[in-house]
Amino acid sequence: MVKNLLMLLFVSVITFPTSALFGQAAPAQEKMDKMAKLDRWEGNIIRSSQDKSTLTVRKVGSSEEKTVAYDSSTRWVSQKHGSKKVNDIDASQVKDGDRVICEGSWDKDGVLHATVISKRLSH
């Protein structure tokens, strides 16, 4: 009987701290997954403002428009449809009417802060 009680005490002492450690690891992992996931918006540029560092992008086949903000850390690339080759470009090579795919994160005002803006080249 005493042996069983000691065994139960030993198991609970080992289990409790271990479960507390693993219980806290899950929320941290979820936070990392959420941070790693980038949101995306694609369409045609209908307006650009170099002064404000923004693009207004209209979704193809829709009237829905979103503002995409960029800064000096935004990576600018171009890529042909279906190609694996990605070319680095600069902001001056993107103009109104171009089709783009923008990846980044949305702020509370509905603006996408882009980490990557990819200009899509036609066939």
PDB file of C-alpha atoms in Angstrom:
ATOM      1  CA  MET A   1       0.000   0.000   0.000  1.00  0.00           C
ATOM      2  CA  VAL A   2       2.753   2.442   0.948  1.00  0.00           C
ATOM      3  CA  LYS A   3       4.654   1.406  -2.174  1.00  0.00           C
ATOM      4  CA  ASN A   4       1.625   2.235  -4.335  1.00  0.00           C
ATOM      5  CA  LEU A   5       1.230   5.655  -2.670  1.00  0.00           C
ATOM      6  CA  LEU A   6       4.917   6.441  -3.214  1.00  0.00           C
ATOM      7  CA  MET A   7       4.635   5.394  -6.852  1.00  0.00           C
ATOM      8  CA  LEU A   8       1.560   7.611  -7.314  1.00  0.00           C
ATOM      9  CA  LEU A   9       3.358  10.547  -5.681  1.00  0.00           C
ATOM     10  CA  PHE A  10       6.427  10.013  -7.877  1.00  0.00           C
ATOM     11  CA  VAL A  11       4.360   9.850 -11.066  1.00  0.00           C
ATOM     12  CA  SER A  12       2.393  13.012 -10.201  1.00  0.00           C
ATOM     13  CA  VAL A  13       5.606  14.930  -9.365  1.00  0.00           C
ATOM     14  CA  ILE A  14       7.076  13.971 -12.744  1.00  0.00           C
ATOM     15  CA  THR A  15       3.855  14.463 -14.732  1.00  0.00           C
ATOM     16  CA  PHE A  16       2.779  17.885 -13.430  1.00  0.00           C
ATOM     17  CA  PRO A  17       5.880  19.931 -14.391  1.00  0.00           C
ATOM     18  CA  THR A  18       6.150  18.114 -17.719  1.00  0.00           C
ATOM     19  CA  SER A  19       2.517  18.808 -18.618  1.00  0.00           C
ATOM     20  CA  ALA A  20       2.937  22.471 -17.658  1.00  0.00           C
ATOM     21  CA  LEU A  21       5.906  22.759 -19.997  1.00  0.00           C
ATOM     22  CA  PHE A  22       4.159  21.085 -22.901  1.00  0.00           C
ATOM     23  CA  GLY A  23       0.934  22.979 -22.239  1.00  0.00           C
ATOM     24  CA  GLN A  24       2.736  26.290 -22.757  1.00  0.00           C
ATOM     25  CA  ALA A  25       4.581  25.128 -25.865  1.00  0.00           C
ATOM     26  CA  ALA A  26       1.382  24.789 -27.889  1.00  0.00           C
ATOM     27  CA  PRO A  27       0.317  28.475 -27.715  1.00  0.00           C
ATOM     28  CA  ALA A  28       3.870  29.560 -28.541  1.00  0.00           C
ATOM     29  CA  GLN A  29       3.859  27.295 -31.593  1.00  0.00           C
ATOM     30  CA  GLU A  30       0.474  28.650 -32.697  1.00  0.00           C
ATOM     31  CA  LYS A  31       1.837  32.185 -32.412  1.00  0.00           C
ATOM     32  CA  MET A  32       4.872  31.260 -34.518  1.00  0.00           C
ATOM     33  CA  ASP A  33       2.637  29.624 -37.145  1.00  0.00           C
ATOM     34  CA  LYS A  34       0.443  32.722 -37.295  1.00  0.00           C
ATOM     35  CA  MET A  35       3.471  35.001 -37.638  1.00  0.00           C
ATOM     36  CA  ALA A  36       4.945  32.834 -40.393  1.00  0.00           C
ATOM     37  CA  LYS A  37       1.717  32.819 -42.409  1.00  0.00           C
ATOM     38  CA  LEU A  38       1.497  35.694 -44.849  1.00  0.00           C
ATOM     39  CA  ASP A  39      -1.768  37.013 -46.174  1.00  0.00           C
ATOM     40  CA  ARG A  40      -2.116  37.701 -49.878  1.00  0.00           C
ATOM     41  CA  TRP A  41      -3.913  40.053 -52.237  1.00  0.00           C
ATOM     42  CA  GLU A  42      -3.707  39.936 -56.013  1.00  0.00           C
ATOM     43  CA  GLY A  43      -5.077  41.923 -58.895  1.00  0.00           C
ATOM     44  CA  ASN A  44      -4.306  44.887 -61.120  1.00  0.00           C
ATOM     45  CA  ILE A  45      -2.813  48.135 -59.892  1.00  0.00           C
ATOM     46  CA  ILE A  46      -5.313  50.922 -60.529  1.00  0.00           C
ATOM     47  CA  ARG A  47      -3.463  53.688 -58.640  1.00  0.00           C
ATOM     48  CA  SER A  48      -0.007  54.084 -57.223  1.00  0.00           C
ATOM     49  CA  SER A  49       1.422  56.723 -54.948  1.00  0.00           C
ATOM     50  CA  GLN A  50       5.174  56.882 -54.532  1.00  0.00           C
ATOM     51  CA  ASP A  51       4.760  59.728 -52.015  1.00  0.00           C
ATOM     52  CA  LYS A  52       2.606  57.564 -49.738  1.00  0.00           C
ATOM     53  CA  SER A  53       4.350  54.283 -50.716  1.00  0.00           C
ATOM     54  CA  THR A  54       1.019  52.648 -51.548  1.00  0.00           C
ATOM     55  CA  LEU A  55      -0.663  50.778 -54.372  1.00  0.00           C
ATOM     56  CA  THR A  56      -4.402  50.406 -54.856  1.00  0.00           C
ATOM     57  CA  VAL A  57      -5.000  46.913 -56.217  1.00  0.00           C
ATOM     58  CA  ARG A  58      -8.317  45.776 -57.700  1.00  0.00           C
ATOM     59  CA  LYS A  59      -9.087  42.070 -57.603  1.00  0.00           C
ATOM     60  CA  VAL A  60      -9.426  40.604 -61.111  1.00  0.00           C
ATOM     61  CA  GLY A  61     -13.067  40.183 -62.137  1.00  0.00           C
ATOM     62  CA  SER A  62     -14.306  42.222 -59.190  1.00  0.00           C
ATOM     63  CA  SER A  63     -14.719  45.812 -58.100  1.00  0.00           C
ATOM     64  CA  GLU A  64     -13.116  45.083 -54.731  1.00  0.00           C
ATOM     65  CA  GLU A  65     -10.041  47.226 -54.090  1.00  0.00           C
ATOM     66  CA  LYS A  66      -7.451  47.086 -51.321  1.00  0.00           C
ATOM     67  CA  THR A  67      -4.589  49.374 -50.397  1.00  0.00           C
ATOM     68  CA  VAL A  68      -1.139  47.802 -50.279  1.00  0.00           C
ATOM     69  CA  ALA A  69       1.578  49.677 -48.400  1.00  0.00           C
ATOM     70  CA  TYR A  70       5.275  49.079 -49.000  1.00  0.00           C
ATOM     71  CA  ASP A  71       8.525  50.324 -47.529  1.00  0.00           C
ATOM     72  CA  SER A  72      12.272  49.920 -47.971  1.00  0.00           C
ATOM     73  CA  SER A  73      12.138  46.339 -46.661  1.00  0.00           C
ATOM     74  CA  THR A  74       9.575  45.204 -49.276  1.00  0.00           C
ATOM     75  CA  ARG A  75      11.036  42.780 -51.815  1.00  0.00           C
ATOM     76  CA  TRP A  76      10.058  43.488 -55.428  1.00  0.00           C
ATOM     77  CA  VAL A  77      10.134  40.596 -57.911  1.00  0.00           C
ATOM     78  CA  SER A  78       8.766  39.660 -61.321  1.00  0.00           C
ATOM     79  CA  GLN A  79       7.813  36.249 -62.606  1.00  0.00           C
ATOM     80  CA  LYS A  80       6.294  34.842 -65.770  1.00  0.00           C
ATOM     81  CA  HIS A  81       3.128  32.808 -65.382  1.00  0.00           C
ATOM     82  CA  GLY A  82       4.024  29.154 -64.795  1.00  0.00           C
ATOM     83  CA  SER A  83       7.755  29.846 -64.481  1.00  0.00           C
ATOM     84  CA  LYS A  84       9.883  28.956 -61.498  1.00  0.00           C
ATOM     85  CA  LYS A  85      12.392  31.730 -62.260  1.00  0.00           C
ATOM     86  CA  VAL A  86      11.960  34.827 -60.089  1.00  0.00           C
ATOM     87  CA  ASN A  87      13.709  38.081 -61.020  1.00  0.00           C
ATOM     88  CA  ASP A  88      14.506  40.840 -58.537  1.00  0.00           C
ATOM     89  CA  ILE A  89      13.248  44.237 -59.685  1.00  0.00           C
ATOM     90  CA  ASP A  90      12.697  47.633 -58.072  1.00  0.00           C
ATOM     91  CA  ALA A  91       9.540  49.629 -57.433  1.00  0.00           C
ATOM     92  CA  SER A  92      10.077  51.821 -60.503  1.00  0.00           C
ATOM     93  CA  GLN A  93       9.428  48.809 -62.755  1.00  0.00           C
ATOM     94  CA  VAL A  94       5.846  48.414 -61.496  1.00  0.00           C
ATOM     95  CA  LYS A  95       3.200  50.745 -62.903  1.00  0.00           C
ATOM     96  CA  ASP A  96      -0.560  51.247 -63.057  1.00  0.00           C
ATOM     97  CA  GLY A  97      -2.289  48.431 -64.937  1.00  0.00           C
ATOM     98  CA  ASP A  98       0.273  45.772 -63.956  1.00  0.00           C
ATOM     99  CA  ARG A  99      -0.944  42.553 -62.406  1.00  0.00           C
ATOM    100  CA  VAL A 100       0.626  41.901 -59.005  1.00  0.00           C
ATOM    101  CA  ILE A 101       0.538  39.425 -56.161  1.00  0.00           C
ATOM    102  CA  CYS A 102       1.199  41.057 -52.798  1.00  0.00           C
ATOM    103  CA  GLU A 103       2.060  39.141 -49.637  1.00  0.00           C
ATOM    104  CA  GLY A 104       2.207  40.622 -46.163  1.00  0.00           C
ATOM    105  CA  SER A 105       0.011  41.241 -43.163  1.00  0.00           C
ATOM    106  CA  TRP A 106      -3.198  43.232 -42.754  1.00  0.00           C
ATOM    107  CA  ASP A 107      -3.411  46.050 -40.248  1.00  0.00           C
ATOM    108  CA  LYS A 108      -6.552  47.064 -38.357  1.00  0.00           C
ATOM    109  CA  ASP A 109      -7.424  49.617 -41.067  1.00  0.00           C
ATOM    110  CA  GLY A 110      -7.528  46.974 -43.819  1.00  0.00           C
ATOM    111  CA  VAL A 111      -4.190  47.932 -45.394  1.00  0.00           C
ATOM    112  CA  LEU A 112      -1.858  45.118 -46.454  1.00  0.00           C
ATOM    113  CA  HIS A 113       1.726  45.871 -45.425  1.00  0.00           C
ATOM    114  CA  ALA A 114       3.628  44.027 -48.109  1.00  0.00           C
ATOM    115  CA  THR A 115       6.790  42.050 -47.536  1.00  0.00           C
ATOM    116  CA  VAL A 116       6.813  40.866 -51.173  1.00  0.00           C
ATOM    117  CA  ILE A 117       5.238  42.368 -54.282  1.00  0.00           C
ATOM    118  CA  SER A 118       5.436  40.153 -57.350  1.00  0.00           C
ATOM    119  CA  LYS A 119       4.791  41.648 -60.773  1.00  0.00           C
ATOM    120  CA  ARG A 120       3.236  38.998 -63.009  1.00  0.00           C
ATOM    121  CA  LEU A 121       4.527  38.899 -66.551  1.00  0.00           C
ATOM    122  CA  SER A 122       2.276  37.652 -69.359  1.00  0.00           C
ATOM    123  CA  HIS A 123       3.099  34.574 -71.424  1.00  0.00           C
TER     124      HIS A 123
END
